[in-house]
Amino acid sequence: MPTSAASNTQTTRPRPSRRSFLTWSGVAAGAAGLVATTDLGMPGTGAPASAAQVEGMKDADSVAWSACTVNCGSRCPLRLQVKDGTVVRVLPDNTGDDELGSQRVRACVRGRSIRHRIYNPDRLKHPLRRKKGTKRGDGEWEEISWDVALSDIATKMKDIKKRYGNEAFYINYGTGTLGSTMACSWPPDESAFARMMNCWGGYLDHYSDYSSTEITAAYPYFYGEWTASNSLDDAKNAKLQVFFGNNPLETRMSGGGQTFISQQTRKKSGVRTIVVDPRYSETAALLADEWVAVRPGTDAALIAAMIHVMLEEDLHDQDFLDKYCVGFDEQHMPDGAPANASYRSYVEGKGTDGVEKTPEWAADITGVPADQIRRLAREIAGAKPCAINQGWGPQRHANGENEARAIFLLACVTGNVGVSGGGTGGREGAPALGIASPFNTGTKNEQPHIISVFSWLDAIDHGEKMTTFNAGVCEKPDVGVRAAKVPVDDDGKPTNTQLTAPIKMVWQYSGNSIVNQTGQNNKSVEILQDDTKCELIVVCDIQMTVSARYADYVLPGTSAAEEFDLHPGENAGPMAYGIMSSQAIDPLYECKSIFDICGELAKKLGVDDAYYDGKDREGWLRAAVDASREEDPELPTYDEWKKIGMYRRNAGSVIPLQDFRKDPDANPIPTPSGKIEIYSERLAAMAEKWTWDEFRPALAGDVLTPLPEYTETWEGALEARRSDKYPLQIIGHHYRQRTHSTYGNVDWMKEAHHQYIAINPLDAEPRGIKDGDLVFAYNDRGTIRMEARVTERIVPGVVDLPQGAWYKPVPASEVAPPEGANQDLPVDINGSVNTLTSLHPSPLAKGNAVHTTTVQVVKA
Ligand SMILES: Nc1nc2c(c(=O)[nH]1)N[C@H]1C(S)=C(S)[C@@H](COP(=O)(O)OP(=O)(O)OC[C@H]3O[C@@H](n4cnc5c(=O)[nH]c(N)nc54)[C@H](O)[C@@H]3O)O[C@H]1N2
Ligand SMILES: Nc1nc2c(c(=O)[nH]1)N[C@H]1C(S)=C(S)[C@@H](COP(=O)(O)OP(=O)(O)OC[C@H]3O[C@@H](n4cnc5c(=O)[nH]c(N)nc54)[C@H](O)[C@@H]3O)O[C@H]1N2
Ligand code: SF4
Ligand SMILES: [Mo]
């Protein structure tokens, strides 16, 4: 039964009057006075809000449970007050309390500004078709009816299918609407469009995601499968917690999320906290006792040196390594491994590179002083237990797979796996409700191949040449699509498989990954502007996004306020929760729900019966709740959930691998050896087969190594310091202003947290750059112009341009880029970091390594 309840007083949904329609158009400009109150008692807002303010607008017609559905890793309930058919106030969760395990999930400043996203000047109003004779991106559109749009699209789809088969259809990554019937394309097989495609012969699927692609690929070769670290509340049992590139105070911002949990846990238990990050992040500043200022992409070197110290001083947990792991020392190697291939040999300089991994060696690579490395090694080894975790910053790098494995390794060498107060070195876990997806049942994708989430532009360019060995093409596993399943022969050795066709149609719903969120914007545009390659691009969104600009057809979707759905909450451990939203307002303009859009398209393709399977949208939602309740009978029924809106329960802490720790023989992990594989024989076998080709020649660090060793990579820390041309590393962290690009066009958010490029005074001064100056950052792939923030919060040699800003190219002739910059490329004056990043994939995951990039910065 529900552990919390709130009344849903939604009554009617009156149609918008002429007056309220006018109010909407004025929202962006004139609404600041309307919702400027907050009940959060936020610092700087003066006295706590009055009771009247807490209750919102007094004479509203109704209030509906809704949600901020974006993929920030939280998902917050919102109560939308409606008057005359218009959302007038956005109120936060008013259920629960301030205790861990029953905490309120209070929306962050983005969710609280959602009205400005619903009623945004960029809001799509009608279906659009790219004008004949114009190029993708020219911005010339004709308004067409829904019937014409969907008939056109269906006709083109049938033609593509006839010529290339179903493997030519691709659903692009997009994470803007985490819900059930309005689910985005992540996971890819759970969206309405995926269901429709399944009914019509299937599509080319993708594995992994842009969030965690390298760590997802690394896991099977270390722990056998995705293995979270202990939940952050469990750090109350730790003597020390160490965050590697994990910034929950910015990436888990909801009032119920990891920001709250980590702060409460720290406050109550006083657990000492170390943050390893190239930036003095919000988490380093507000949670940590110590900041370890590491250069991007070098954590594996830092860890090798710490383990060197532990071995020298006998501080490591030899018993744990002997009992639970293979590959740490020469006495515990798999049969087929060569001599001196253990991790200990690597650290002691007895491996193939012959280099001893001393703190001095690592200091030169990481920028962390050798003395600090020694002190950290002693402290981390001596604190029992120690909670070691990582965010996804360290792995979103060239050979980020090895970075991720190295952090797992540190947890093993210190014996902290599977115990309370410890951790696996993965990202923190959190309990979640098992909310079933309605659309992943009853149909099957018949297409056998699956590509990396990041390979789709290559598959447009030369898909028919892509294989397992040169591009990570895999077989679609029967269940689960997150990690690639490399095909193997009868002896378990990797074999090759090949795509049959290039991608000819790309569907993008609720994502801005056509151009903006993928990488190398200018190159993406070049590939997509050749419409003999990808013949059909359809974007369904609520805003005229950057991606929509490069589409052939743009379909106006509904926002969460215009839909009803079930939204899984995330990352509020020990609490798990879910939100049943109600439709607050009628769809604006001609906007349609994704369920209806795909249903109407299914009809044009002759598969509507299979698509609907006798159910309307509410029917599917009821089915989702029924299926979830079969697994978890304590969940509320559909009707109960609809009444309460927000459902939560204390589900306890997450401590993975406890059974394995207690009895590894009875509870082996799913690696071939059943143990933790510090040395992976499978990676050794794959390394022999992995080829790169003329499309993607191998660069430095493009290697699969059986050990989680440090690899010097393309555009890495060492290359940057040797380069006169591009001497600065650049990263694009996940920023408060936006969730990726979402909210990036909201006036309040731009004002609260404006875009900048951060640079250390040591780098700024010789360039004559002062705080607030306009600067150019450029490399061979592009140029951006942005305001500099000169700050010691970023390590020397590194700059930070928060990711997700909307790519805004203007001709170089208009802004006079510096001499060294490529004069043939436009200049992005909005500072999308993907104007500078590369499409070159990581070696195992074939994933986005977008935090690995080098640039030059000069004053504008
Ligand atoms: N350089 C660099 N690039 C990165 C990253 C990085 O760290 N650095 N991070 C990567 C990561 S982790 C991710 S997850 C991806 C994210 O990539 P995307 O998922 O493509 O990112 P968003 O910009 O959030 O796009 C979500 C879209 O959903 C739309 N949307 C929001 N709400 C609604 C709604 O209610 N209805 C409908 N129909 N649409 C809605 C928004 O308008 C927006 O266009 O970006 C990746 N790109
Ligand atoms: N406000 C906000 N919250 C978000 C999002 C957002 O866009 N905005 N996006 C959401 C999504 S989809 C995701 S996947 C998550 C992303 O979560 P993460 O991937 O964890 O976020 P990042 O900001 O990319 O990286 C986390 C930290 O790692 C640091 N870092 C970068 N490279 C390295 C490195 O080589 N070593 C070390 N030690 N640290 C490094 C960065 O400076 C940053 O502080 O955030 C989610 N939450
Ligand atoms: S952006 Fe995330 S934390 Fe903020 S309101 Fe939306 S779901 Fe909640
Ligand atoms: Mo993500």
PDB file of N, CA and C and ligand atoms in Angstrom, residues 71 173 210-211 734 740, ligand 4:
ATOM      1  N   ASN A  71      16.047  13.870 -18.282  1.00  0.00           N
ATOM      2  CA  ASN A  71      16.981  12.853 -17.820  1.00  0.00           C
ATOM      3  C   ASN A  71      18.133  13.479 -17.042  1.00  0.00           C
ATOM      4  N   TYR A 173      19.266   8.247 -30.280  1.00  0.00           N
ATOM      5  CA  TYR A 173      19.272   8.442 -28.822  1.00  0.00           C
ATOM      6  C   TYR A 173      18.558   9.740 -28.445  1.00  0.00           C
ATOM      7  N   TYR A 210      24.619   7.532 -24.181  1.00  0.00           N
ATOM      8  CA  TYR A 210      25.644   8.579 -24.174  1.00  0.00           C
ATOM      9  C   TYR A 210      26.143   8.870 -22.755  1.00  0.00           C
ATOM     10  N   SER A 211      25.401   8.422 -21.748  1.00  0.00           N
ATOM     11  CA  SER A 211      25.763   8.719 -20.363  1.00  0.00           C
ATOM     12  C   SER A 211      26.972   7.917 -19.916  1.00  0.00           C
ATOM     13  N   HIS A 734      28.336  18.610 -16.887  1.00  0.00           N
ATOM     14  CA  HIS A 734      26.867  18.704 -16.883  1.00  0.00           C
ATOM     15  C   HIS A 734      26.466  19.815 -15.924  1.00  0.00           C
ATOM     16  N   HIS A 740      21.264  18.771 -20.177  1.00  0.00           N
ATOM     17  CA  HIS A 740      21.793  18.764 -21.553  1.00  0.00           C
ATOM     18  C   HIS A 740      21.376  20.066 -22.228  1.00  0.00           C
TER      19      HIS A 740
HETATM   20 MO    MO B   4      23.274  11.011 -19.750  1.00  0.00          MO
END
